[in-house]
Amino acid sequence: MFKHIIDQDVELRLLDNHHAEVIFQSIDSCREHLREWLPWVDGTKTVEDTKSFIEMTKKQFASNEGFQTGIWYQGEFAGIIGYHGINWANKSVSIGYWMDERYIGKGIMTKACKAFVDYAFYGYKLNRVEIRCAQGNDKSRAIPGRLGFHEEGIIRESEWLYDHYVDHVVYGMLDREWK
């Protein structure tokens, strides 16, 4: 099983079926926190829903379209980070992530995101990495800012979030800028 150790506290693990329970418990325990910015929370009602997500990520990995990992902090599940399908024709990808609210503010997601950007450029040899965040999601937006991404613009009413649209801020990083 793939495991990437970032430092003594943080590691990334490819998602597998035996992670479903702990992932679901994390989602369920901080549902209100996650629901503020993520449109899939209400659709995740059971461990079986989480297993279906994990199966989808396995297919993504098997078809060479990227992958999703669990983020583990001091041995505890803390969140998920992954690639939204790789665009091989344009050598680009976007990164998505979420974190259990108990682990916010420890620099964990910034470290995980840096590892994903490194892999996009050095492993996959891509040219562009993008991160999109809802305009009001300051904590999520701080991550590409800390990593030196360029704020490239706003996509108005980009995502339907339960009862309203949110604008997305687009951040981009090119291979030559990362090096």
PDB file of C-alpha atoms in Angstrom:
ATOM      1  CA  MET A   1       0.000   0.000   0.000  1.00  0.00           C
ATOM      2  CA  PHE A   2       1.237   3.450  -0.917  1.00  0.00           C
ATOM      3  CA  LYS A   3       2.349   5.575   2.001  1.00  0.00           C
ATOM      4  CA  HIS A   4       4.229   8.867   1.815  1.00  0.00           C
ATOM      5  CA  ILE A   5       5.782  10.101   5.046  1.00  0.00           C
ATOM      6  CA  ILE A   6       6.007  13.900   5.063  1.00  0.00           C
ATOM      7  CA  ASP A   7       7.524  14.273   8.512  1.00  0.00           C
ATOM      8  CA  GLN A   8       7.384  12.620  11.938  1.00  0.00           C
ATOM      9  CA  ASP A   9       3.744  13.694  12.392  1.00  0.00           C
ATOM     10  CA  VAL A  10       2.180  13.682   8.913  1.00  0.00           C
ATOM     11  CA  GLU A  11       1.809  10.939   6.336  1.00  0.00           C
ATOM     12  CA  LEU A  12      -0.356  10.363   3.275  1.00  0.00           C
ATOM     13  CA  ARG A  13      -1.954   6.982   2.518  1.00  0.00           C
ATOM     14  CA  LEU A  14      -3.861   5.880  -0.563  1.00  0.00           C
ATOM     15  CA  LEU A  15      -7.476   5.340   0.395  1.00  0.00           C
ATOM     16  CA  ASP A  16      -8.581   1.760   0.902  1.00  0.00           C
ATOM     17  CA  ASN A  17     -11.839   0.138   2.000  1.00  0.00           C
ATOM     18  CA  HIS A  18     -10.641  -0.396   5.561  1.00  0.00           C
ATOM     19  CA  HIS A  19     -10.424   3.416   5.929  1.00  0.00           C
ATOM     20  CA  ALA A  20     -14.158   3.890   5.266  1.00  0.00           C
ATOM     21  CA  GLU A  21     -15.284   3.789   8.891  1.00  0.00           C
ATOM     22  CA  VAL A  22     -12.743   6.304  10.198  1.00  0.00           C
ATOM     23  CA  ILE A  23     -13.328   8.650   7.250  1.00  0.00           C
ATOM     24  CA  PHE A  24     -17.085   8.496   7.716  1.00  0.00           C
ATOM     25  CA  GLN A  25     -16.773   9.117  11.460  1.00  0.00           C
ATOM     26  CA  SER A  26     -14.645  12.180  10.745  1.00  0.00           C
ATOM     27  CA  ILE A  27     -17.196  13.528   8.260  1.00  0.00           C
ATOM     28  CA  ASP A  28     -20.074  12.773  10.609  1.00  0.00           C
ATOM     29  CA  SER A  29     -18.403  14.387  13.619  1.00  0.00           C
ATOM     30  CA  CYS A  30     -17.725  17.686  11.849  1.00  0.00           C
ATOM     31  CA  ARG A  31     -20.596  17.728   9.386  1.00  0.00           C
ATOM     32  CA  GLU A  32     -21.561  21.359  10.114  1.00  0.00           C
ATOM     33  CA  HIS A  33     -17.973  22.542   9.676  1.00  0.00           C
ATOM     34  CA  LEU A  34     -17.520  20.685   6.351  1.00  0.00           C
ATOM     35  CA  ARG A  35     -20.962  21.595   5.019  1.00  0.00           C
ATOM     36  CA  GLU A  36     -20.099  25.291   5.059  1.00  0.00           C
ATOM     37  CA  TRP A  37     -17.866  24.826   1.984  1.00  0.00           C
ATOM     38  CA  LEU A  38     -18.345  21.315   0.568  1.00  0.00           C
ATOM     39  CA  PRO A  39     -21.403  20.325  -1.498  1.00  0.00           C
ATOM     40  CA  TRP A  40     -21.100  16.548  -0.999  1.00  0.00           C
ATOM     41  CA  VAL A  41     -21.530  16.398   2.792  1.00  0.00           C
ATOM     42  CA  ASP A  42     -25.317  15.881   2.851  1.00  0.00           C
ATOM     43  CA  GLY A  43     -24.945  13.039   0.343  1.00  0.00           C
ATOM     44  CA  THR A  44     -22.554  11.202   2.648  1.00  0.00           C
ATOM     45  CA  LYS A  45     -25.003   9.551   5.037  1.00  0.00           C
ATOM     46  CA  THR A  46     -23.481   6.134   5.698  1.00  0.00           C
ATOM     47  CA  VAL A  47     -20.221   4.227   5.749  1.00  0.00           C
ATOM     48  CA  GLU A  48     -21.420   2.656   2.478  1.00  0.00           C
ATOM     49  CA  ASP A  49     -21.417   6.126   0.872  1.00  0.00           C
ATOM     50  CA  THR A  50     -17.806   6.521   1.947  1.00  0.00           C
ATOM     51  CA  LYS A  51     -16.960   3.077   0.566  1.00  0.00           C
ATOM     52  CA  SER A  52     -18.450   4.121  -2.774  1.00  0.00           C
ATOM     53  CA  PHE A  53     -16.212   7.197  -2.767  1.00  0.00           C
ATOM     54  CA  ILE A  54     -13.171   5.035  -2.000  1.00  0.00           C
ATOM     55  CA  GLU A  55     -14.056   2.684  -4.870  1.00  0.00           C
ATOM     56  CA  MET A  56     -14.256   5.693  -7.195  1.00  0.00           C
ATOM     57  CA  THR A  57     -10.789   6.808  -6.065  1.00  0.00           C
ATOM     58  CA  LYS A  58      -9.389   3.340  -6.766  1.00  0.00           C
ATOM     59  CA  LYS A  59     -10.744   3.508 -10.318  1.00  0.00           C
ATOM     60  CA  GLN A  60      -9.236   6.978 -10.702  1.00  0.00           C
ATOM     61  CA  PHE A  61      -5.840   5.640  -9.626  1.00  0.00           C
ATOM     62  CA  ALA A  62      -6.075   2.518 -11.826  1.00  0.00           C
ATOM     63  CA  SER A  63      -6.902   4.614 -14.899  1.00  0.00           C
ATOM     64  CA  ASN A  64      -3.919   6.943 -14.294  1.00  0.00           C
ATOM     65  CA  GLU A  65      -6.153   9.966 -13.674  1.00  0.00           C
ATOM     66  CA  GLY A  66      -4.587  10.874 -10.325  1.00  0.00           C
ATOM     67  CA  PHE A  67      -5.294   9.705  -6.808  1.00  0.00           C
ATOM     68  CA  GLN A  68      -6.733  10.612  -3.410  1.00  0.00           C
ATOM     69  CA  THR A  69      -5.018  10.078  -0.084  1.00  0.00           C
ATOM     70  CA  GLY A  70      -5.994  10.156   3.523  1.00  0.00           C
ATOM     71  CA  ILE A  71      -3.966  12.528   5.657  1.00  0.00           C
ATOM     72  CA  TRP A  72      -2.801  11.007   8.918  1.00  0.00           C
ATOM     73  CA  TYR A  73      -1.556  13.168  11.768  1.00  0.00           C
ATOM     74  CA  GLN A  74       0.242  11.416  14.627  1.00  0.00           C
ATOM     75  CA  GLY A  75      -1.455   8.191  13.555  1.00  0.00           C
ATOM     76  CA  GLU A  76      -4.967   9.674  13.453  1.00  0.00           C
ATOM     77  CA  PHE A  77      -7.041  10.339  10.347  1.00  0.00           C
ATOM     78  CA  ALA A  78      -7.156  14.113   9.735  1.00  0.00           C
ATOM     79  CA  GLY A  79      -8.543  14.673   6.228  1.00  0.00           C
ATOM     80  CA  ILE A  80      -8.284  13.970   2.512  1.00  0.00           C
ATOM     81  CA  ILE A  81      -6.324  15.511  -0.327  1.00  0.00           C
ATOM     82  CA  GLY A  82      -6.391  14.483  -3.953  1.00  0.00           C
ATOM     83  CA  TYR A  83      -6.148  15.312  -7.604  1.00  0.00           C
ATOM     84  CA  HIS A  84      -9.252  16.094  -9.606  1.00  0.00           C
ATOM     85  CA  GLY A  85      -8.692  14.096 -12.806  1.00  0.00           C
ATOM     86  CA  ILE A  86      -5.455  14.842 -14.615  1.00  0.00           C
ATOM     87  CA  ASN A  87      -5.744  16.626 -17.949  1.00  0.00           C
ATOM     88  CA  TRP A  88      -2.944  14.825 -19.795  1.00  0.00           C
ATOM     89  CA  ALA A  89      -3.439  16.773 -23.036  1.00  0.00           C
ATOM     90  CA  ASN A  90      -2.681  20.047 -21.252  1.00  0.00           C
ATOM     91  CA  LYS A  91      -0.431  18.526 -18.559  1.00  0.00           C
ATOM     92  CA  SER A  92      -2.484  20.076 -15.778  1.00  0.00           C
ATOM     93  CA  VAL A  93      -4.384  19.099 -12.669  1.00  0.00           C
ATOM     94  CA  SER A  94      -6.299  20.667  -9.825  1.00  0.00           C
ATOM     95  CA  ILE A  95      -6.025  19.726  -6.173  1.00  0.00           C
ATOM     96  CA  GLY A  96      -8.901  19.425  -3.717  1.00  0.00           C
ATOM     97  CA  TYR A  97      -8.780  18.907   0.025  1.00  0.00           C
ATOM     98  CA  TRP A  98     -10.722  18.905   3.270  1.00  0.00           C
ATOM     99  CA  MET A  99      -9.738  18.577   6.899  1.00  0.00           C
ATOM    100  CA  ASP A 100     -11.392  17.449  10.101  1.00  0.00           C
ATOM    101  CA  GLU A 101     -11.839  20.617  12.167  1.00  0.00           C
ATOM    102  CA  ARG A 102      -9.849  19.155  15.086  1.00  0.00           C
ATOM    103  CA  TYR A 103      -6.652  19.384  13.028  1.00  0.00           C
ATOM    104  CA  ILE A 104      -6.974  22.839  11.477  1.00  0.00           C
ATOM    105  CA  GLY A 105      -4.231  25.344  12.242  1.00  0.00           C
ATOM    106  CA  LYS A 106      -1.356  22.860  12.602  1.00  0.00           C
ATOM    107  CA  GLY A 107       0.107  23.323   9.103  1.00  0.00           C
ATOM    108  CA  ILE A 108      -0.896  19.787   8.135  1.00  0.00           C
ATOM    109  CA  MET A 109      -2.785  20.666   4.967  1.00  0.00           C
ATOM    110  CA  THR A 110      -0.056  23.008   3.747  1.00  0.00           C
ATOM    111  CA  LYS A 111       2.476  20.173   4.071  1.00  0.00           C
ATOM    112  CA  ALA A 112       0.151  17.720   2.316  1.00  0.00           C
ATOM    113  CA  CYS A 113      -0.571  20.189  -0.459  1.00  0.00           C
ATOM    114  CA  LYS A 114       3.135  20.865  -0.986  1.00  0.00           C
ATOM    115  CA  ALA A 115       3.716  17.112  -1.347  1.00  0.00           C
ATOM    116  CA  PHE A 116       0.946  16.905  -3.962  1.00  0.00           C
ATOM    117  CA  VAL A 117       2.367  19.841  -5.922  1.00  0.00           C
ATOM    118  CA  ASP A 118       5.822  18.252  -5.801  1.00  0.00           C
ATOM    119  CA  TYR A 119       4.417  14.985  -7.133  1.00  0.00           C
ATOM    120  CA  ALA A 120       2.448  16.727  -9.888  1.00  0.00           C
ATOM    121  CA  PHE A 121       5.602  18.403 -11.186  1.00  0.00           C
ATOM    122  CA  TYR A 122       8.317  15.853 -10.389  1.00  0.00           C
ATOM    123  CA  GLY A 123       6.358  12.589 -10.544  1.00  0.00           C
ATOM    124  CA  TYR A 124       3.735  13.213 -13.216  1.00  0.00           C
ATOM    125  CA  LYS A 125       5.825  15.868 -15.026  1.00  0.00           C
ATOM    126  CA  LEU A 126       2.829  18.196 -15.367  1.00  0.00           C
ATOM    127  CA  ASN A 127       3.068  21.860 -16.322  1.00  0.00           C
ATOM    128  CA  ARG A 128       0.272  23.389 -14.243  1.00  0.00           C
ATOM    129  CA  VAL A 129      -1.366  22.838 -10.860  1.00  0.00           C
ATOM    130  CA  GLU A 130      -4.513  24.669  -9.907  1.00  0.00           C
ATOM    131  CA  ILE A 131      -6.385  25.106  -6.636  1.00  0.00           C
ATOM    132  CA  ARG A 132      -9.864  26.585  -6.510  1.00  0.00           C
ATOM    133  CA  CYS A 133     -11.381  27.785  -3.252  1.00  0.00           C
ATOM    134  CA  ALA A 134     -14.678  29.423  -2.416  1.00  0.00           C
ATOM    135  CA  GLN A 135     -14.103  33.138  -2.118  1.00  0.00           C
ATOM    136  CA  GLY A 136     -15.135  33.319   1.553  1.00  0.00           C
ATOM    137  CA  ASN A 137     -13.166  30.246   2.640  1.00  0.00           C
ATOM    138  CA  ASP A 138     -10.175  32.118   4.054  1.00  0.00           C
ATOM    139  CA  LYS A 139      -8.531  29.103   5.706  1.00  0.00           C
ATOM    140  CA  SER A 140      -8.556  27.093   2.497  1.00  0.00           C
ATOM    141  CA  ARG A 141      -7.409  30.095   0.454  1.00  0.00           C
ATOM    142  CA  ALA A 142      -4.434  30.651   2.768  1.00  0.00           C
ATOM    143  CA  ILE A 143      -2.845  27.364   1.660  1.00  0.00           C
ATOM    144  CA  PRO A 144      -2.105  28.252  -1.979  1.00  0.00           C
ATOM    145  CA  GLY A 145      -1.058  31.683  -0.736  1.00  0.00           C
ATOM    146  CA  ARG A 146       1.522  30.169   1.620  1.00  0.00           C
ATOM    147  CA  LEU A 147       2.815  27.936  -1.166  1.00  0.00           C
ATOM    148  CA  GLY A 148       3.387  30.852  -3.544  1.00  0.00           C
ATOM    149  CA  PHE A 149       0.536  30.174  -5.960  1.00  0.00           C
ATOM    150  CA  HIS A 150      -0.650  33.075  -8.094  1.00  0.00           C
ATOM    151  CA  GLU A 151      -4.197  34.291  -7.617  1.00  0.00           C
ATOM    152  CA  GLU A 152      -5.440  34.258 -11.207  1.00  0.00           C
ATOM    153  CA  GLY A 153      -9.039  35.356 -10.954  1.00  0.00           C
ATOM    154  CA  ILE A 154     -12.546  34.637  -9.808  1.00  0.00           C
ATOM    155  CA  ILE A 155     -15.076  32.335 -11.410  1.00  0.00           C
ATOM    156  CA  ARG A 156     -18.417  33.839 -10.511  1.00  0.00           C
ATOM    157  CA  GLU A 157     -21.137  31.555  -9.159  1.00  0.00           C
ATOM    158  CA  SER A 158     -18.949  28.554  -9.847  1.00  0.00           C
ATOM    159  CA  GLU A 159     -20.531  26.106  -7.421  1.00  0.00           C
ATOM    160  CA  TRP A 160     -24.000  25.470  -6.012  1.00  0.00           C
ATOM    161  CA  LEU A 161     -23.676  25.035  -2.265  1.00  0.00           C
ATOM    162  CA  TYR A 162     -27.026  23.697  -0.979  1.00  0.00           C
ATOM    163  CA  ASP A 163     -29.046  26.915  -1.292  1.00  0.00           C
ATOM    164  CA  HIS A 164     -26.740  29.450  -2.937  1.00  0.00           C
ATOM    165  CA  TYR A 165     -23.901  29.853  -5.388  1.00  0.00           C
ATOM    166  CA  VAL A 166     -20.339  30.585  -4.311  1.00  0.00           C
ATOM    167  CA  ASP A 167     -17.630  32.248  -6.351  1.00  0.00           C
ATOM    168  CA  HIS A 168     -14.325  30.402  -6.699  1.00  0.00           C
ATOM    169  CA  VAL A 169     -10.926  32.015  -6.533  1.00  0.00           C
ATOM    170  CA  VAL A 170      -8.491  30.304  -8.908  1.00  0.00           C
ATOM    171  CA  TYR A 171      -4.855  29.859  -7.894  1.00  0.00           C
ATOM    172  CA  GLY A 172      -2.249  28.543 -10.302  1.00  0.00           C
ATOM    173  CA  MET A 173       1.324  27.340 -10.203  1.00  0.00           C
ATOM    174  CA  LEU A 174       3.481  26.471 -13.206  1.00  0.00           C
ATOM    175  CA  ASP A 175       6.278  23.942 -13.200  1.00  0.00           C
ATOM    176  CA  ARG A 176       8.931  26.574 -13.973  1.00  0.00           C
ATOM    177  CA  GLU A 177       7.712  28.722 -11.061  1.00  0.00           C
ATOM    178  CA  TRP A 178       7.755  25.848  -8.560  1.00  0.00           C
ATOM    179  CA  LYS A 179      11.359  24.960  -9.310  1.00  0.00           C
TER     180      LYS A 179
END
